[in-house]
Each structure stands twice: as structure tokens, then as C-alpha cells.
Amino acid sequence: LGGLARAGGSVLADRLLGLAAGLGISAATLALRPDALPGLPLDRLSWRGAGAGLIGAALAVALGLGLARRGRLGRKLDQATADFRRLLRSPARCAAAVALAVVAQGLVILVWLVLGRAAALPVPLATLAVAVPLVSLGATLPITLGGLGVREAVWLALLDGAGGDGGRVVAVSLLYFACTVAVGLLGGVAFTRRGAALPDRRLTPG
């Protein structure tokens, strides 16, 4: 169970850093190019409502973690987050992980750009830099398998004012999902062949 807990902590760190890096890219692009996403009604956003929603979500997460820390589940949670906490206490490693997360999210945006060009869907790079992290965030909601349907719905909502062809938007989104599945299968095969031989590199502070 210790190995499974550490693997869970690694996945948790990967997801959190990826989402943070992606949303950072989205926010920075939107600050530099407010017109990058015409479908986003910035003038009609209720910042008080958004702030209240974020606070409510944070309280819900805190309550859930507080309840989860009790008993055996709490011990599992502590094991799963131990490496992540050590990572946060190591500024050099944390900075390297954040930099890699930004690069990884940038590559994801480039993948969407290439797929869009291949499907004759000329969405500007600035629009993708804002939209892709938001789409990825929506796809993480535990509603459907692999975010199917949710990802496409978020794309259609975000590109509503950008003049995109809805059918091609959905086609590109499904093509991206197919690519992630294919790459995941290749990675799974490689891991089953060599994963057991990977060295155990435990994080230490410093």
C-alpha cells in the first residue's frame, strides 16, 4: 500500500502542478490579450459571484480533507501527500517542477494548434492559450469517462463568439481525445515492460 500511496501522491502533484501552470498561462495571456477569447463575456462576469464560488469550493475541499484525515483513510492520505509536501519544501525542485509543468502545458496548447490547423479550424494561438487550460479544467470534472462530452461542451461555450465551426470544434476535440488515448496506451505498454526496473528516487528536503 505504501507504493500505491506514493504513486497516488505523484499523480496528485502532477495534476495540481499541471492545472496551476495551465491556468497561469491562461490568465497571463488574457491579461496581455483581453480580446483573445471573444466568447468569454468579461464585461458580464460577476466577480463577487466568482469569488464566493471559489471560497465555497475551498471550504468544501478543506472540509472533505478534514473528514478524510480521520482513521485509516487519513493515514493513506498522509502517505499519498508526503512526497508532494517534501517537494513544496524544496524550492529548487519545486521551481523545476513548475517550469516543467509550464513547458508541458505549452506543448498541450501546441498539440491543439496543430490539430486545429489539420482540421482547417484556424483558431489563433492566443485564443488557444486562454481556452485550452479552461477546457482541461472542465474535463477533470468527474462527470463522464475521460471528460468526453464535457470537453466538447466547454469548447463550444468558449468559442461561441469566436466564429468557430461547431462541428469542426467537436471533431478536433474528439481527435485530441483519441490522441491522448493512443499515447497513453503506448506509455502503458512501455511502463509494463520497464516500469518494474525504475529506480526508487525518494525526495529529500533541500
PDB file of N, CA, C and O in Angstrom, residues 15 112 132 134-156 169-170 172-178 180-181:
ATOM      1  N   ARG A  15      -1.148  16.484 -11.347  1.00  0.00           N
ATOM      2  CA  ARG A  15      -2.406  17.142 -11.707  1.00  0.00           C
ATOM      3  C   ARG A  15      -2.454  18.573 -11.197  1.00  0.00           C
ATOM      4  O   ARG A  15      -2.845  19.496 -11.925  1.00  0.00           O
ATOM      5  N   TRP A 112      -3.082  21.187 -29.655  1.00  0.00           N
ATOM      6  CA  TRP A 112      -4.389  21.686 -30.099  1.00  0.00           C
ATOM      7  C   TRP A 112      -4.247  22.568 -31.340  1.00  0.00           C
ATOM      8  O   TRP A 112      -5.084  22.527 -32.252  1.00  0.00           O
ATOM      9  N   VAL A 132      -7.519  26.469 -23.825  1.00  0.00           N
ATOM     10  CA  VAL A 132      -7.109  25.084 -23.555  1.00  0.00           C
ATOM     11  C   VAL A 132      -7.038  24.767 -22.057  1.00  0.00           C
ATOM     12  O   VAL A 132      -7.559  23.732 -21.613  1.00  0.00           O
ATOM     13  N   LEU A 134      -8.706  26.121 -19.647  1.00  0.00           N
ATOM     14  CA  LEU A 134     -10.077  26.099 -19.139  1.00  0.00           C
ATOM     15  C   LEU A 134     -10.790  24.825 -19.565  1.00  0.00           C
ATOM     16  O   LEU A 134     -11.552  24.232 -18.787  1.00  0.00           O
ATOM     17  N   VAL A 135     -10.537  24.401 -20.793  1.00  0.00           N
ATOM     18  CA  VAL A 135     -11.119  23.142 -21.272  1.00  0.00           C
ATOM     19  C   VAL A 135     -10.570  21.962 -20.466  1.00  0.00           C
ATOM     20  O   VAL A 135     -11.319  21.056 -20.071  1.00  0.00           O
ATOM     21  N   SER A 136      -9.272  21.976 -20.209  1.00  0.00           N
ATOM     22  CA  SER A 136      -8.659  20.904 -19.422  1.00  0.00           C
ATOM     23  C   SER A 136      -9.234  20.862 -18.016  1.00  0.00           C
ATOM     24  O   SER A 136      -9.476  19.784 -17.456  1.00  0.00           O
ATOM     25  N   LEU A 137      -9.464  22.038 -17.435  1.00  0.00           N
ATOM     26  CA  LEU A 137     -10.056  22.106 -16.103  1.00  0.00           C
ATOM     27  C   LEU A 137     -11.459  21.517 -16.109  1.00  0.00           C
ATOM     28  O   LEU A 137     -11.833  20.744 -15.217  1.00  0.00           O
ATOM     29  N   GLY A 138     -12.235  21.864 -17.131  1.00  0.00           N
ATOM     30  CA  GLY A 138     -13.582  21.314 -17.231  1.00  0.00           C
ATOM     31  C   GLY A 138     -13.577  19.807 -17.417  1.00  0.00           C
ATOM     32  O   GLY A 138     -14.426  19.097 -16.869  1.00  0.00           O
ATOM     33  N   ALA A 139     -12.600  19.304 -18.170  1.00  0.00           N
ATOM     34  CA  ALA A 139     -12.529  17.872 -18.450  1.00  0.00           C
ATOM     35  C   ALA A 139     -12.141  17.056 -17.228  1.00  0.00           C
ATOM     36  O   ALA A 139     -12.323  15.837 -17.215  1.00  0.00           O
ATOM     37  N   THR A 140     -11.583  17.712 -16.190  1.00  0.00           N
ATOM     38  CA  THR A 140     -11.221  16.984 -14.974  1.00  0.00           C
ATOM     39  C   THR A 140     -12.429  16.707 -14.088  1.00  0.00           C
ATOM     40  O   THR A 140     -12.319  15.915 -13.131  1.00  0.00           O
ATOM     41  N   LEU A 141     -13.562  17.335 -14.360  1.00  0.00           N
ATOM     42  CA  LEU A 141     -14.751  17.091 -13.540  1.00  0.00           C
ATOM     43  C   LEU A 141     -15.167  15.624 -13.672  1.00  0.00           C
ATOM     44  O   LEU A 141     -15.262  15.106 -14.789  1.00  0.00           O
ATOM     45  N   PRO A 142     -15.423  14.972 -12.557  1.00  0.00           N
ATOM     46  CA  PRO A 142     -15.765  13.533 -12.596  1.00  0.00           C
ATOM     47  C   PRO A 142     -17.217  13.295 -13.024  1.00  0.00           C
ATOM     48  O   PRO A 142     -18.036  12.806 -12.255  1.00  0.00           O
ATOM     49  N   ILE A 143     -17.503  13.665 -14.262  1.00  0.00           N
ATOM     50  CA  ILE A 143     -18.877  13.538 -14.771  1.00  0.00           C
ATOM     51  C   ILE A 143     -18.959  12.428 -15.801  1.00  0.00           C
ATOM     52  O   ILE A 143     -19.859  11.593 -15.761  1.00  0.00           O
ATOM     53  N   THR A 144     -18.022  12.429 -16.744  1.00  0.00           N
ATOM     54  CA  THR A 144     -18.024  11.426 -17.800  1.00  0.00           C
ATOM     55  C   THR A 144     -16.662  10.751 -17.877  1.00  0.00           C
ATOM     56  O   THR A 144     -15.682  11.222 -17.278  1.00  0.00           O
ATOM     57  N   LEU A 145     -16.576   9.686 -18.637  1.00  0.00           N
ATOM     58  CA  LEU A 145     -15.324   8.946 -18.808  1.00  0.00           C
ATOM     59  C   LEU A 145     -14.340   9.779 -19.615  1.00  0.00           C
ATOM     60  O   LEU A 145     -14.595  10.115 -20.770  1.00  0.00           O
ATOM     61  N   GLY A 146     -13.208  10.126 -19.000  1.00  0.00           N
ATOM     62  CA  GLY A 146     -12.178  10.881 -19.701  1.00  0.00           C
ATOM     63  C   GLY A 146     -12.600  12.275 -20.126  1.00  0.00           C
ATOM     64  O   GLY A 146     -11.973  12.880 -20.991  1.00  0.00           O
ATOM     65  N   GLY A 147     -13.661  12.809 -19.520  1.00  0.00           N
ATOM     66  CA  GLY A 147     -14.120  14.149 -19.891  1.00  0.00           C
ATOM     67  C   GLY A 147     -14.859  14.215 -21.203  1.00  0.00           C
ATOM     68  O   GLY A 147     -15.111  15.311 -21.723  1.00  0.00           O
ATOM     69  N   LEU A 148     -15.230  13.061 -21.767  1.00  0.00           N
ATOM     70  CA  LEU A 148     -15.965  13.050 -23.034  1.00  0.00           C
ATOM     71  C   LEU A 148     -17.284  13.807 -22.890  1.00  0.00           C
ATOM     72  O   LEU A 148     -18.046  13.579 -21.954  1.00  0.00           O
ATOM     73  N   GLY A 149     -17.554  14.677 -23.819  1.00  0.00           N
ATOM     74  CA  GLY A 149     -18.773  15.467 -23.775  1.00  0.00           C
ATOM     75  C   GLY A 149     -18.581  16.764 -23.029  1.00  0.00           C
ATOM     76  O   GLY A 149     -18.981  17.831 -23.517  1.00  0.00           O
ATOM     77  N   VAL A 150     -17.952  16.694 -21.860  1.00  0.00           N
ATOM     78  CA  VAL A 150     -17.683  17.911 -21.094  1.00  0.00           C
ATOM     79  C   VAL A 150     -16.676  18.783 -21.833  1.00  0.00           C
ATOM     80  O   VAL A 150     -16.845  19.995 -21.966  1.00  0.00           O
ATOM     81  N   ARG A 151     -15.610  18.148 -22.318  1.00  0.00           N
ATOM     82  CA  ARG A 151     -14.577  18.874 -23.060  1.00  0.00           C
ATOM     83  C   ARG A 151     -15.182  19.588 -24.267  1.00  0.00           C
ATOM     84  O   ARG A 151     -14.918  20.766 -24.518  1.00  0.00           O
ATOM     85  N   GLU A 152     -16.023  18.884 -25.008  1.00  0.00           N
ATOM     86  CA  GLU A 152     -16.623  19.472 -26.210  1.00  0.00           C
ATOM     87  C   GLU A 152     -17.592  20.604 -25.849  1.00  0.00           C
ATOM     88  O   GLU A 152     -17.640  21.633 -26.526  1.00  0.00           O
ATOM     89  N   ALA A 153     -18.339  20.419 -24.767  1.00  0.00           N
ATOM     90  CA  ALA A 153     -19.288  21.455 -24.350  1.00  0.00           C
ATOM     91  C   ALA A 153     -18.573  22.734 -23.937  1.00  0.00           C
ATOM     92  O   ALA A 153     -19.002  23.843 -24.277  1.00  0.00           O
ATOM     93  N   VAL A 154     -17.453  22.586 -23.225  1.00  0.00           N
ATOM     94  CA  VAL A 154     -16.687  23.767 -22.812  1.00  0.00           C
ATOM     95  C   VAL A 154     -16.111  24.477 -24.028  1.00  0.00           C
ATOM     96  O   VAL A 154     -16.143  25.713 -24.125  1.00  0.00           O
ATOM     97  N   TRP A 155     -15.597  23.706 -24.994  1.00  0.00           N
ATOM     98  CA  TRP A 155     -15.076  24.314 -26.217  1.00  0.00           C
ATOM     99  C   TRP A 155     -16.155  25.116 -26.934  1.00  0.00           C
ATOM    100  O   TRP A 155     -15.925  26.264 -27.354  1.00  0.00           O
ATOM    101  N   LEU A 156     -17.335  24.542 -27.088  1.00  0.00           N
ATOM    102  CA  LEU A 156     -18.410  25.227 -27.800  1.00  0.00           C
ATOM    103  C   LEU A 156     -18.819  26.497 -27.061  1.00  0.00           C
ATOM    104  O   LEU A 156     -19.111  27.525 -27.687  1.00  0.00           O
ATOM    105  N   VAL A 169     -15.073  22.021 -34.316  1.00  0.00           N
ATOM    106  CA  VAL A 169     -14.593  22.127 -32.940  1.00  0.00           C
ATOM    107  C   VAL A 169     -14.752  20.786 -32.233  1.00  0.00           C
ATOM    108  O   VAL A 169     -13.828  20.289 -31.570  1.00  0.00           O
ATOM    109  N   VAL A 170     -15.925  20.164 -32.378  1.00  0.00           N
ATOM    110  CA  VAL A 170     -16.166  18.867 -31.758  1.00  0.00           C
ATOM    111  C   VAL A 170     -15.243  17.806 -32.357  1.00  0.00           C
ATOM    112  O   VAL A 170     -14.695  16.955 -31.643  1.00  0.00           O
ATOM    113  N   VAL A 172     -12.232  18.206 -33.687  1.00  0.00           N
ATOM    114  CA  VAL A 172     -10.868  18.393 -33.194  1.00  0.00           C
ATOM    115  C   VAL A 172     -10.756  17.917 -31.751  1.00  0.00           C
ATOM    116  O   VAL A 172      -9.765  17.287 -31.357  1.00  0.00           O
ATOM    117  N   SER A 173     -11.788  18.197 -30.949  1.00  0.00           N
ATOM    118  CA  SER A 173     -11.773  17.769 -29.559  1.00  0.00           C
ATOM    119  C   SER A 173     -11.748  16.244 -29.445  1.00  0.00           C
ATOM    120  O   SER A 173     -11.001  15.677 -28.639  1.00  0.00           O
ATOM    121  N   LEU A 174     -12.554  15.570 -30.262  1.00  0.00           N
ATOM    122  CA  LEU A 174     -12.554  14.107 -30.237  1.00  0.00           C
ATOM    123  C   LEU A 174     -11.235  13.542 -30.760  1.00  0.00           C
ATOM    124  O   LEU A 174     -10.749  12.512 -30.271  1.00  0.00           O
ATOM    125  N   LEU A 175     -10.649  14.228 -31.742  1.00  0.00           N
ATOM    126  CA  LEU A 175      -9.349  13.797 -32.256  1.00  0.00           C
ATOM    127  C   LEU A 175      -8.276  13.927 -31.184  1.00  0.00           C
ATOM    128  O   LEU A 175      -7.406  13.050 -31.041  1.00  0.00           O
ATOM    129  N   TYR A 176      -8.346  14.995 -30.405  1.00  0.00           N
ATOM    130  CA  TYR A 176      -7.395  15.168 -29.302  1.00  0.00           C
ATOM    131  C   TYR A 176      -7.561  14.046 -28.276  1.00  0.00           C
ATOM    132  O   TYR A 176      -6.563  13.488 -27.789  1.00  0.00           O
ATOM    133  N   PHE A 177      -8.804  13.698 -27.968  1.00  0.00           N
ATOM    134  CA  PHE A 177      -9.049  12.616 -27.019  1.00  0.00           C
ATOM    135  C   PHE A 177      -8.471  11.301 -27.543  1.00  0.00           C
ATOM    136  O   PHE A 177      -7.848  10.536 -26.800  1.00  0.00           O
ATOM    137  N   ALA A 178      -8.655  11.055 -28.846  1.00  0.00           N
ATOM    138  CA  ALA A 178      -8.111   9.834 -29.445  1.00  0.00           C
ATOM    139  C   ALA A 178      -6.592   9.825 -29.351  1.00  0.00           C
ATOM    140  O   ALA A 178      -5.978   8.776 -29.077  1.00  0.00           O
ATOM    141  N   THR A 180      -4.725  11.312 -27.042  1.00  0.00           N
ATOM    142  CA  THR A 180      -4.322  11.066 -25.659  1.00  0.00           C
ATOM    143  C   THR A 180      -4.473   9.591 -25.294  1.00  0.00           C
ATOM    144  O   THR A 180      -3.643   9.036 -24.566  1.00  0.00           O
ATOM    145  N   VAL A 181      -5.531   8.959 -25.793  1.00  0.00           N
ATOM    146  CA  VAL A 181      -5.718   7.534 -25.525  1.00  0.00           C
ATOM    147  C   VAL A 181      -4.597   6.726 -26.165  1.00  0.00           C
ATOM    148  O   VAL A 181      -4.015   5.817 -25.550  1.00  0.00           O
TER     149      VAL A 181
END
